[in-house]
XYZ file of N, CA and C in Angstrom:
744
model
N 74.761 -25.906 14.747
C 74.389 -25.792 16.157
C 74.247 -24.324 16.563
N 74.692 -23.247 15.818
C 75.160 -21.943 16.169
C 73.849 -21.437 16.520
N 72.823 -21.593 15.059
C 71.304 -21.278 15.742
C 70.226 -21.555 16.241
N 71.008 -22.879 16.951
C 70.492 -23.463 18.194
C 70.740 -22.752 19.269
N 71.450 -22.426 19.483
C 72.143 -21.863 20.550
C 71.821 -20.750 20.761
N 71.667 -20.004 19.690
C 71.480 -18.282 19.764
C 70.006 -18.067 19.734
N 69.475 -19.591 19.759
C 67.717 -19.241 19.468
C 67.281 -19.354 21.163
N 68.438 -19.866 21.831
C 68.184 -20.509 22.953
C 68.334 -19.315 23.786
N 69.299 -18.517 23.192
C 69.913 -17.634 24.129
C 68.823 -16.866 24.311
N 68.317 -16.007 22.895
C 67.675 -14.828 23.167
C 66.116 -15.481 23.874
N 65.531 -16.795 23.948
C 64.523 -16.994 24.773
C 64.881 -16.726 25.780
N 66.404 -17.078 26.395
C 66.633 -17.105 27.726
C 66.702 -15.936 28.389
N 67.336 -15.050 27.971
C 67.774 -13.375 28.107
C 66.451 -12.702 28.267
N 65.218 -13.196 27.259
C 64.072 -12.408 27.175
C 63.808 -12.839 29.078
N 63.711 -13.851 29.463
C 63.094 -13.549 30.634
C 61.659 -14.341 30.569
N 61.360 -15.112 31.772
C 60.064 -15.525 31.326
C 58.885 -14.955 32.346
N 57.895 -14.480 32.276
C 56.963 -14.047 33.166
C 56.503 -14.866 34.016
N 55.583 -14.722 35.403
C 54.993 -15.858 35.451
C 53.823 -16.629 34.619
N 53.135 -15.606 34.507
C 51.666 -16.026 33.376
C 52.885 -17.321 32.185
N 53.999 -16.865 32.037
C 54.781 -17.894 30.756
C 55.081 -19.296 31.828
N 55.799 -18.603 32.911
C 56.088 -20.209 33.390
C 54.743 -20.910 33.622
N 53.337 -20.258 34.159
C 52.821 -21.091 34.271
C 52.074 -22.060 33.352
N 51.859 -21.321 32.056
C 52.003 -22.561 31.177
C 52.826 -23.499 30.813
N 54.056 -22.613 30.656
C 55.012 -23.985 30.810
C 55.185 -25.290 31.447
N 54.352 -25.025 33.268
C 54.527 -25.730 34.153
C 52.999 -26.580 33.425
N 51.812 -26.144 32.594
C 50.475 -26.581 32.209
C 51.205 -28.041 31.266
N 51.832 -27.381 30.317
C 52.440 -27.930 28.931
C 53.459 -29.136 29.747
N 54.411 -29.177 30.480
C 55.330 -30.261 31.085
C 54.323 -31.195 31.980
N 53.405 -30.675 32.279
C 52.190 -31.647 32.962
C 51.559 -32.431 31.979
N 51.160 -32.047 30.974
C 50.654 -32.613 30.050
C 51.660 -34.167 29.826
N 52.587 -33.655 29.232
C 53.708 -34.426 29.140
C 54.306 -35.651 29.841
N 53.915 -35.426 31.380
C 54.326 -36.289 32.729
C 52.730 -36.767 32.157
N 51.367 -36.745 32.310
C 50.650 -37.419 32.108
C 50.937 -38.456 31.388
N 50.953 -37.622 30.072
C 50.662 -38.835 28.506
C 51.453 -39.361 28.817
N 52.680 -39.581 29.640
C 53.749 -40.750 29.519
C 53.613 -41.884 30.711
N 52.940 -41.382 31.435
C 52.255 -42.028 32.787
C 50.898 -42.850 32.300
N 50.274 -41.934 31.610
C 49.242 -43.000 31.040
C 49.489 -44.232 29.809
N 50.675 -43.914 29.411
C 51.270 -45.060 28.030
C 52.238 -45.921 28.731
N 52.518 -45.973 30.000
C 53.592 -46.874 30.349
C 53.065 -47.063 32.125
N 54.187 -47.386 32.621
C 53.624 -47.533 33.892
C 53.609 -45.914 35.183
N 53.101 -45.935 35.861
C 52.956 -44.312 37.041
C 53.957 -44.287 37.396
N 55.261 -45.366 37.704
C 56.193 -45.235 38.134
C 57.302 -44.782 37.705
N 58.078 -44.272 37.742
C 59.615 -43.236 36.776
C 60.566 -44.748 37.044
N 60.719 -45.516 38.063
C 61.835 -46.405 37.455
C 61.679 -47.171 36.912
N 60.112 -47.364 36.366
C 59.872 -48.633 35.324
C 59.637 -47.662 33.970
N 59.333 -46.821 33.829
C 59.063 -46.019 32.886
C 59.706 -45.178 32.222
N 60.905 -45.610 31.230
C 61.678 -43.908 31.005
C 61.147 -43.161 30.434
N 60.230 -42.731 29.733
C 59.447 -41.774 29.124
C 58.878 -41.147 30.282
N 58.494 -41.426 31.166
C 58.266 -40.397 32.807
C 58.871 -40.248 33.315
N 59.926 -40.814 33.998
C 61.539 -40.218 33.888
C 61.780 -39.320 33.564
N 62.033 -39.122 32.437
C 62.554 -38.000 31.487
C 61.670 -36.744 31.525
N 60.288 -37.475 31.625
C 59.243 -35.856 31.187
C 59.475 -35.571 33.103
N 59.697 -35.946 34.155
C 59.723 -35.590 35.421
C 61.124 -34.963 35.472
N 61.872 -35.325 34.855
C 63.288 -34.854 35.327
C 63.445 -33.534 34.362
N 62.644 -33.270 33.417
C 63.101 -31.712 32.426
C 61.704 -30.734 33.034
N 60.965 -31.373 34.112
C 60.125 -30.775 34.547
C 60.650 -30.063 35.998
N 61.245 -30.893 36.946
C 62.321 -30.720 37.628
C 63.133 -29.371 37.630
N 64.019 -29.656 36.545
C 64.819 -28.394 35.236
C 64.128 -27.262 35.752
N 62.878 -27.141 35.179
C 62.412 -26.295 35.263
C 61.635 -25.416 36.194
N 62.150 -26.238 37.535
C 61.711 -25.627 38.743
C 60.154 -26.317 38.977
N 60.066 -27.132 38.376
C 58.351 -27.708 38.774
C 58.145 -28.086 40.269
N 56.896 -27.708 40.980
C 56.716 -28.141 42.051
C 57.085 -29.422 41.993
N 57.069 -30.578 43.331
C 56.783 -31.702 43.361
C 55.211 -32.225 43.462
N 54.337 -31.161 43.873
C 53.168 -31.387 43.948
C 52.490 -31.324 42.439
N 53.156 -30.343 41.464
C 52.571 -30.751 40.827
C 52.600 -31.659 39.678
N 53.930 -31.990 39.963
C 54.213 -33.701 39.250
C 53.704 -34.812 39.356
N 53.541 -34.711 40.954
C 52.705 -35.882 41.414
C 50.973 -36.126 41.065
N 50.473 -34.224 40.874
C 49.114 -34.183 40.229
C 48.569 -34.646 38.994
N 49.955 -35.045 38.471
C 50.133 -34.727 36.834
C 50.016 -36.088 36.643
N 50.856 -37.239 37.599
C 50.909 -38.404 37.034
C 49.785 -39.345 37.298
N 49.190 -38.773 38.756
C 47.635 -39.358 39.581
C 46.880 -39.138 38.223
N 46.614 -37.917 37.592
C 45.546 -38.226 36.603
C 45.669 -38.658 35.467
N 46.874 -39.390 35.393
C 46.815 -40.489 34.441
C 45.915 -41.763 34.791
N 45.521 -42.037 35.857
C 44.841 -43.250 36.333
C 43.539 -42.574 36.308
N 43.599 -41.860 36.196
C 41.869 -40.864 36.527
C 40.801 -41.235 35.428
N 39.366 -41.888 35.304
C 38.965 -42.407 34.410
C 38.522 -41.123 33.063
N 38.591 -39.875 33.789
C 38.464 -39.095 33.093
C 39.761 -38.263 32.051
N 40.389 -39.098 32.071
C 41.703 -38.341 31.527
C 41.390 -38.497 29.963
N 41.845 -37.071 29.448
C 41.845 -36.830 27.902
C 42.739 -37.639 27.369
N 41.936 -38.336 26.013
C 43.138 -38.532 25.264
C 43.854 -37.634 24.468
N 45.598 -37.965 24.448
C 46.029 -36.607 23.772
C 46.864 -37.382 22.468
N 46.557 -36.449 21.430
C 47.700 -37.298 20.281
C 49.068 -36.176 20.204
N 49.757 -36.769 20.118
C 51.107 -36.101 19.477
C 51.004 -36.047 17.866
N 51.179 -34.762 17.814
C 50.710 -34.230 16.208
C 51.788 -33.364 15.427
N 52.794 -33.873 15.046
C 54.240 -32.666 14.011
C 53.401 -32.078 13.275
N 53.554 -30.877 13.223
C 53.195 -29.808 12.233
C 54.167 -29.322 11.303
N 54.321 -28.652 9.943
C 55.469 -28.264 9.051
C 55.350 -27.329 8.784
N 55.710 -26.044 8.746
C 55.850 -25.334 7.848
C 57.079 -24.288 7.500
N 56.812 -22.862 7.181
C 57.754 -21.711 6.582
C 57.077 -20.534 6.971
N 58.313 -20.000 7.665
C 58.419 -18.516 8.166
C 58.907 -17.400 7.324
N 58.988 -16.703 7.562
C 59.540 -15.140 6.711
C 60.956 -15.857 6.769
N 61.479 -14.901 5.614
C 62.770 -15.202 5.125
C 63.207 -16.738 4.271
N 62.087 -17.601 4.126
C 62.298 -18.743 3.741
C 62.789 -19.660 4.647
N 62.885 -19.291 6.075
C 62.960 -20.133 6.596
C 62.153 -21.559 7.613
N 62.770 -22.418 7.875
C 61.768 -23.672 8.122
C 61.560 -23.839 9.869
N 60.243 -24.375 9.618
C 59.942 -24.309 10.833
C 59.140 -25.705 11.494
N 59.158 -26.484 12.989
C 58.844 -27.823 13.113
C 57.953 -27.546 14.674
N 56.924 -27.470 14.465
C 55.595 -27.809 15.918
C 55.492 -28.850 16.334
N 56.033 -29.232 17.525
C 55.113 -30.610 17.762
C 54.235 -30.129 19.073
N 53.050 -30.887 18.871
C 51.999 -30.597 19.842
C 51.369 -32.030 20.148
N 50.808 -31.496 21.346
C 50.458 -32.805 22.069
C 48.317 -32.206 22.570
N 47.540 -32.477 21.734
C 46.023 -32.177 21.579
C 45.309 -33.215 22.039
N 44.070 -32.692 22.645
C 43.111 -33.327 22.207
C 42.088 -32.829 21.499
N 42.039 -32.181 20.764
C 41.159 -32.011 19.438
C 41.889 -31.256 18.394
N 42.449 -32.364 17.594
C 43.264 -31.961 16.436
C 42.739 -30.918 15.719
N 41.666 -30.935 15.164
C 41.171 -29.291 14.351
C 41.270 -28.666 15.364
N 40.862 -28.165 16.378
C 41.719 -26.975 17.138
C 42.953 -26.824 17.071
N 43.374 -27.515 17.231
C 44.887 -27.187 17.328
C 45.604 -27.207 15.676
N 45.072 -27.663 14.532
C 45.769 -27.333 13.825
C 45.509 -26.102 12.881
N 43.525 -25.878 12.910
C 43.277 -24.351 12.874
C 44.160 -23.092 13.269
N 44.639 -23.264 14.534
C 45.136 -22.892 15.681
C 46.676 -22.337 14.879
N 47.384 -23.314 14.553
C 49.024 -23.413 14.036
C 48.419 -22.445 12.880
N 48.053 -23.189 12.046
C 47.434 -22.565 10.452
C 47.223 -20.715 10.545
N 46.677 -20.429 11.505
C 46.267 -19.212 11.583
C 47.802 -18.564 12.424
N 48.092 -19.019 13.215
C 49.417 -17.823 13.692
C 50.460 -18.147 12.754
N 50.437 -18.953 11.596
C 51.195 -18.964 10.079
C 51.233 -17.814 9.624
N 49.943 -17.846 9.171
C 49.000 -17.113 8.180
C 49.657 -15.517 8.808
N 49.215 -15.089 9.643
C 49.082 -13.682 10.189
C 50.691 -13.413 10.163
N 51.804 -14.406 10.642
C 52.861 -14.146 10.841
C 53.872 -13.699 9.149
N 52.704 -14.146 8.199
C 53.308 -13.900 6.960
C 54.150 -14.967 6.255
N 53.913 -16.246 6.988
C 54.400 -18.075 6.882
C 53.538 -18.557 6.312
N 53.854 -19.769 5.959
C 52.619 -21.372 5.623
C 52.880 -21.823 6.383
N 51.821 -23.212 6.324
C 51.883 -24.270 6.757
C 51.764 -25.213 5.654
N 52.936 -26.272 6.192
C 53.280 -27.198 4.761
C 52.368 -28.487 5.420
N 52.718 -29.667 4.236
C 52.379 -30.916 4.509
C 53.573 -31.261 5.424
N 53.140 -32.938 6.034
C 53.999 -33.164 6.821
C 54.952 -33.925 6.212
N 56.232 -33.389 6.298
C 57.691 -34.279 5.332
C 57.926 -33.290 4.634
N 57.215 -32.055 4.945
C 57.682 -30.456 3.849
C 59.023 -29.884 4.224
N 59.176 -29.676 5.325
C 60.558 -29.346 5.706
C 61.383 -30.467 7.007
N 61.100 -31.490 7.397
C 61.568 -32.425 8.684
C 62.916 -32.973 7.619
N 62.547 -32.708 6.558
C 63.621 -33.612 5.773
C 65.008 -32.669 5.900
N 65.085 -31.449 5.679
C 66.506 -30.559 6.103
C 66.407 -30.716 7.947
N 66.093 -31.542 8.476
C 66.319 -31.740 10.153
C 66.639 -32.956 10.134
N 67.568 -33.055 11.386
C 67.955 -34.590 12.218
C 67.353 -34.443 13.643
N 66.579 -35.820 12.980
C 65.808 -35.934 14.775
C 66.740 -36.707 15.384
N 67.528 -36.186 16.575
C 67.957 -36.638 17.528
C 68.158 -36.205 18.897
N 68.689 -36.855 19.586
C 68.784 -36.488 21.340
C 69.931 -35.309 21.345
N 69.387 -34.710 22.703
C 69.805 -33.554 23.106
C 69.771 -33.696 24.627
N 71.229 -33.366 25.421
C 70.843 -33.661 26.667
C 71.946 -32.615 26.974
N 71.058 -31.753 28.566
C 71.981 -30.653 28.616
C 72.115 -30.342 29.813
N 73.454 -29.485 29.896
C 73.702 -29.579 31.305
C 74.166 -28.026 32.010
N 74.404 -28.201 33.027
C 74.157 -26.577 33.405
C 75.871 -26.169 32.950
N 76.687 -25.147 33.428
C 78.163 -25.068 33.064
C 78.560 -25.362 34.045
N 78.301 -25.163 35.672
C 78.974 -25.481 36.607
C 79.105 -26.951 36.794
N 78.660 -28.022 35.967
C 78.971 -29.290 36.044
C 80.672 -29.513 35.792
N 81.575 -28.698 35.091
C 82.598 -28.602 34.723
C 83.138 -28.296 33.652
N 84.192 -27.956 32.989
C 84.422 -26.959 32.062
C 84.253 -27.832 30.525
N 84.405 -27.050 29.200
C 84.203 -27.668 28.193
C 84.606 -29.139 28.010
N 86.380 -29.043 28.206
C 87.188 -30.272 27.768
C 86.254 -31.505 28.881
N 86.453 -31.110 30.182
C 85.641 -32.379 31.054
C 84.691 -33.065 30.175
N 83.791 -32.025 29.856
C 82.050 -32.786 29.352
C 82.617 -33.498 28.096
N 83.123 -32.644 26.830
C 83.522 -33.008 25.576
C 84.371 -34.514 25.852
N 85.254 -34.871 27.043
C 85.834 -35.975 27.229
C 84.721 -36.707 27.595
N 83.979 -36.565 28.718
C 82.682 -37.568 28.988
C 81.677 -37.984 27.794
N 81.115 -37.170 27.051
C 80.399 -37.029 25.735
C 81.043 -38.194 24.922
N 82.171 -38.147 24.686
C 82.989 -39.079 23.878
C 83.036 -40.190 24.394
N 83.517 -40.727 25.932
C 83.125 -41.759 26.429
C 81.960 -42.407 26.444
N 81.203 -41.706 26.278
C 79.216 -42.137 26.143
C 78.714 -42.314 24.918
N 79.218 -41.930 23.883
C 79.106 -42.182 22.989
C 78.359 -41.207 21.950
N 78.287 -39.885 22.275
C 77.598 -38.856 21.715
C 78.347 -38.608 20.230
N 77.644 -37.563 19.785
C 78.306 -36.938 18.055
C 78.748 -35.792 18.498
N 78.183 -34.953 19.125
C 78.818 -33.166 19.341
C 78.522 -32.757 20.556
N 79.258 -31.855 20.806
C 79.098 -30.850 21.768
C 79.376 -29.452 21.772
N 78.315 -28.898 22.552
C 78.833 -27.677 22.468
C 78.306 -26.835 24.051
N 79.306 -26.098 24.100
C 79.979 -25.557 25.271
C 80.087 -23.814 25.526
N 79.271 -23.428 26.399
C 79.072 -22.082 26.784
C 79.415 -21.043 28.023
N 79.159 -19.802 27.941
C 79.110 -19.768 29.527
C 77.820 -19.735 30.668
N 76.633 -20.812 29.674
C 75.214 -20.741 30.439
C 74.973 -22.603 30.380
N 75.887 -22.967 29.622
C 75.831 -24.420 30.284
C 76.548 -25.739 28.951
N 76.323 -26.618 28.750
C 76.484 -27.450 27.671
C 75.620 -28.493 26.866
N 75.539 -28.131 25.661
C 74.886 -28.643 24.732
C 75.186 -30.486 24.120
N 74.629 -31.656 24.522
C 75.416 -32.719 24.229
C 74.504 -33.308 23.132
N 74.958 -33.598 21.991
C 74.218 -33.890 20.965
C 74.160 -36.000 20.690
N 73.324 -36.530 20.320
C 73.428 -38.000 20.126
C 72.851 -38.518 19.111
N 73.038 -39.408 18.826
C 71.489 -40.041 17.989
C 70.600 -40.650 18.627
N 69.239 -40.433 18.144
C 67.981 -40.308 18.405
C 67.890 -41.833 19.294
N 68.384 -42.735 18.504
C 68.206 -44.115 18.788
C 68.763 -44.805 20.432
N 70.058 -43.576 20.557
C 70.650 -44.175 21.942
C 70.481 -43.083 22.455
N 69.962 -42.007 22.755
C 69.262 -41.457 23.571
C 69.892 -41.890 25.606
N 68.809 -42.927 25.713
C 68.920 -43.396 26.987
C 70.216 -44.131 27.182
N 70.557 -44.830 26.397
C 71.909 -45.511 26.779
C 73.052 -43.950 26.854
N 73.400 -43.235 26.008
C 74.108 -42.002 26.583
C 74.132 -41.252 27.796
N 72.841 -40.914 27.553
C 72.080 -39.885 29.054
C 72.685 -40.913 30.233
N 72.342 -42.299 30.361
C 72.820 -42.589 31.476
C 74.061 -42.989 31.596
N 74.823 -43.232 30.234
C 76.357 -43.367 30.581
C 77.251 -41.792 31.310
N 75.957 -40.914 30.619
C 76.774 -39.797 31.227
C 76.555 -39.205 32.703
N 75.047 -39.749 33.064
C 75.185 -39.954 34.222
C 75.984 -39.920 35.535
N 76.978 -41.075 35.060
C 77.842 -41.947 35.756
C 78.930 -41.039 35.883
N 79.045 -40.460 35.238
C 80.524 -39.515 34.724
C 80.335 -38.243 35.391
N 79.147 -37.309 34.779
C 78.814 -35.683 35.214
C 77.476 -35.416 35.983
N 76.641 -36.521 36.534
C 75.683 -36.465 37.048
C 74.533 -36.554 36.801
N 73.104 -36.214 37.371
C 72.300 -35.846 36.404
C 71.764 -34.951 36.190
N 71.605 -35.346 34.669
C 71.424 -33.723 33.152
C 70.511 -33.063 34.114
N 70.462 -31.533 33.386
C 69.026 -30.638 33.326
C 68.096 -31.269 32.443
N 68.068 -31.267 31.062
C 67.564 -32.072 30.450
C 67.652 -32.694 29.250
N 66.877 -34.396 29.071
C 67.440 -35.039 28.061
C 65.783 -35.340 27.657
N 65.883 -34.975 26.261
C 65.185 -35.001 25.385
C 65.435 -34.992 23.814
N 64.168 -35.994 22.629
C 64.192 -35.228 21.440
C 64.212 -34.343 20.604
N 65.263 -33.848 20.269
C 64.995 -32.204 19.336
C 64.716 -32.554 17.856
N 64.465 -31.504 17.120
C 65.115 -31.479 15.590
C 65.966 -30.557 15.540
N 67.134 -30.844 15.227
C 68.127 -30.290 14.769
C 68.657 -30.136 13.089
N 68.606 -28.388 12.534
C 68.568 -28.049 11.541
C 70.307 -28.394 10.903
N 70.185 -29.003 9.500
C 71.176 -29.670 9.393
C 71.972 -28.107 8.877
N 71.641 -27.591 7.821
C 71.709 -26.091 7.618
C 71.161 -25.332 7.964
N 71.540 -23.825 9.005
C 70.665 -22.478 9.158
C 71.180 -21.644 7.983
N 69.705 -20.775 8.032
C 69.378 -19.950 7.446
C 69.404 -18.445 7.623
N 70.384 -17.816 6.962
C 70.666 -16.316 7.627
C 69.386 -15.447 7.578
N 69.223 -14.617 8.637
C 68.118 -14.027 8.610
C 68.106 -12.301 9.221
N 67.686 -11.214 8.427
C 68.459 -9.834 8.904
C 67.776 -9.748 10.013
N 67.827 -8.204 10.369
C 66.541 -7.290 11.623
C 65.122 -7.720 11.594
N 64.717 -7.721 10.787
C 63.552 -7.231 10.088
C 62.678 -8.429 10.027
N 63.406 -9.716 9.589
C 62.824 -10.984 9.296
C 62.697 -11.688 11.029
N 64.412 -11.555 11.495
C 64.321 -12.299 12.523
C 63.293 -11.637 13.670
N 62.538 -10.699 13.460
C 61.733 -9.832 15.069
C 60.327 -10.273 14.322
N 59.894 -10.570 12.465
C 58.779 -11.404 12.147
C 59.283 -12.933 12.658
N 59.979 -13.622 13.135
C 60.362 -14.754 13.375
C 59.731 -15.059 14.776
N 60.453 -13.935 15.271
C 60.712 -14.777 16.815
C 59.083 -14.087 17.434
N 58.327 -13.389 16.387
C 56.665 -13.017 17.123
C 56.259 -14.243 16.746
N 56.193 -15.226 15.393
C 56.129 -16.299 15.088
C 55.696 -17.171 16.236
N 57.598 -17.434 16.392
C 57.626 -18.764 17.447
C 57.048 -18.207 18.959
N 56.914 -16.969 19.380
C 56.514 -16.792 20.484
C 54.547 -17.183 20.440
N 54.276 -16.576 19.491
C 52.998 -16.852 19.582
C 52.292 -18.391 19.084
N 53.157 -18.888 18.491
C 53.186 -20.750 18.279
C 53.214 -21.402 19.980
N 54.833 -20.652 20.921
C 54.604 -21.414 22.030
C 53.441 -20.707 23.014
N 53.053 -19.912 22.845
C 51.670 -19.402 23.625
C 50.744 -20.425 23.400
N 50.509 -21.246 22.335
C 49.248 -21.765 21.850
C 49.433 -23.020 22.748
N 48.067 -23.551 24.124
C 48.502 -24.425 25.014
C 48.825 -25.653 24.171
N 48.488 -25.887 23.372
C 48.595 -27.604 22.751
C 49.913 -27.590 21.873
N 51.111 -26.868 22.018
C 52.489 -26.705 21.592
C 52.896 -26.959 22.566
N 54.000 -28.266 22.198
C 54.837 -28.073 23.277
C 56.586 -27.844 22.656
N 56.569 -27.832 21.530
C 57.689 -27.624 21.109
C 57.760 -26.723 19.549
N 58.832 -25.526 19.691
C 58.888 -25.514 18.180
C 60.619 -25.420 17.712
N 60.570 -25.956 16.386
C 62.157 -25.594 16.142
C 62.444 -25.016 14.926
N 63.439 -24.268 14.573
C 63.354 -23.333 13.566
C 65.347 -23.587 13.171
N 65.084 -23.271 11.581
C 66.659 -23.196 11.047
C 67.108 -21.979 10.932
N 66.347 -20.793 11.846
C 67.113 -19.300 10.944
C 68.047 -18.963 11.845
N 69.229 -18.225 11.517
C 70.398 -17.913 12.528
C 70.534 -16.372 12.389
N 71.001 -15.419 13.220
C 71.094 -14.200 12.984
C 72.427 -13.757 13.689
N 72.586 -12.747 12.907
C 74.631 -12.217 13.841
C 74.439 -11.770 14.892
N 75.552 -11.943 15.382
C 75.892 -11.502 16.616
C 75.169 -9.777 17.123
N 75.308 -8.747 16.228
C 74.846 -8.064 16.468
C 73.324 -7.534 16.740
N 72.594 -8.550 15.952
C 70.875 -8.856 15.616
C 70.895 -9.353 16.842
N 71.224 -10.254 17.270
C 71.067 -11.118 18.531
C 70.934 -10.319 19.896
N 72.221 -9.586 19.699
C 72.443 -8.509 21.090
C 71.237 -7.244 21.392
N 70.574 -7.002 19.923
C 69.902 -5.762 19.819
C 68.497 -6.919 20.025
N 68.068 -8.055 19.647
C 66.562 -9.018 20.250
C 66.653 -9.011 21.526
N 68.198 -9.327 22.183
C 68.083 -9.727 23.560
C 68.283 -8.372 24.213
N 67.972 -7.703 24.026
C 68.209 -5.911 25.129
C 66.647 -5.801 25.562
């Protein structure tokens, strides 16, 4: 979990611009669509819009433009989008997981292929590296919900595997499968999450010095620039001191 956490941190510390949030806010629209168009417009019949409205929320999303997001799911013109995992390897040997949500797969996987390439990575087949990851739920919460032991006691009541606990908020780990039955047992207990979603989670990280981790993190920055990414996840971990000198 350690370089989960520390991958999380130094995104967070970096600061996001607006030109960044507003793709972000492009990319979580996307998201509230495709799940509006595969199920019903409504969030209490729908948990897959639910979920993409409530980590959109998280993230400070207008309400207007949630509501824009889910109207053009009914819109006869709406793109179709596929959800597409990508695989590959970064500097240092370490592994790396894209998922993107396109509508024109050779763009977008040209697209991955080439900020590989330049970053000094591949791109693998798919099942090249997902196999050292566990896909499962991740649902998280801010710290002022209450202190470690509280959540770690609720977590356990709900039925989670791990937790982990900071001074920027808490990490609640599950399996993939109960997802929704957790999130809302925990609900009941600590309120509701910032956000609950699928991750991959690296079963082993991968140590990584100065040098590799600043080819890394141009990597994943320029992977999440690319609009048809909406996620990437990576196994490399770096010390405490690497960390402090990325995030300055």
């Amino acid at each position: 979990m350690a370089g989960h956490s520390q991958f999380k941190n130094i995104m967070h510390r970096k600061g996001r611009q607006d030109s960044v949030r507003s793709k972000m806010f492009s990319k979580l629209a996307r998201e509230i669509t495709v799940a509006a168009k595969a199920g019903l417009p409504d969030p209490t019949m729908n948990a897959s819009l639910r979920l993409a409205i409530q980590n959109a929320k998280a993230q400070s999303m207008p309400k207007d433009n949630i509501d824009r997001a889910i109207k053009k799911a009914s819109g006869a013109d709406t793109e179709n989008y596929d959800a597409i995992r990508y695989e590959g390897y970064g500097p240092g040997g370490t592994a790396i997981i894209v998922e993107a949500l396109t509508d024109n797969r050779n763009r977008t996987a040209s697209n991955v292929r080439s900020i590989f390439t330049k970053a000094g990575g591949a791109l693998g087949e798919t099942g090249s590296v997902s196999f050292s990851f566990d896909h499962v739920g991740e649902i998280t919460y801010k710290a002022t919900v209450g202190d470690a032991d509280k959540v770690m006691e609720a977590a356990i009541e709900a039925g989670a595997d791990d937790v982990e606990s900071d001074e920027e908020g808490h990490w609640i780990i599950c399996a993939f499968e109960s997802l929704g039955e957790v999130a809302k047992a925990l609900e009941a207990t600590l309120g509701e999450a910032e956000t609950v979603k699928a991750i991959w989670r690296a079963q082993n990280n991968v140590p990584v010095d100065e040098e590799k981790a600043v080819s890394l993190m141009k990597l994943i920055d320029s992977l999440e620039d690319d609009d048809d990414v909406q996620n990437v996840y990576s196994n490399f971990e770096v010390s405490e001191e690497v960390l402090a000198k990325l995030s300055a």
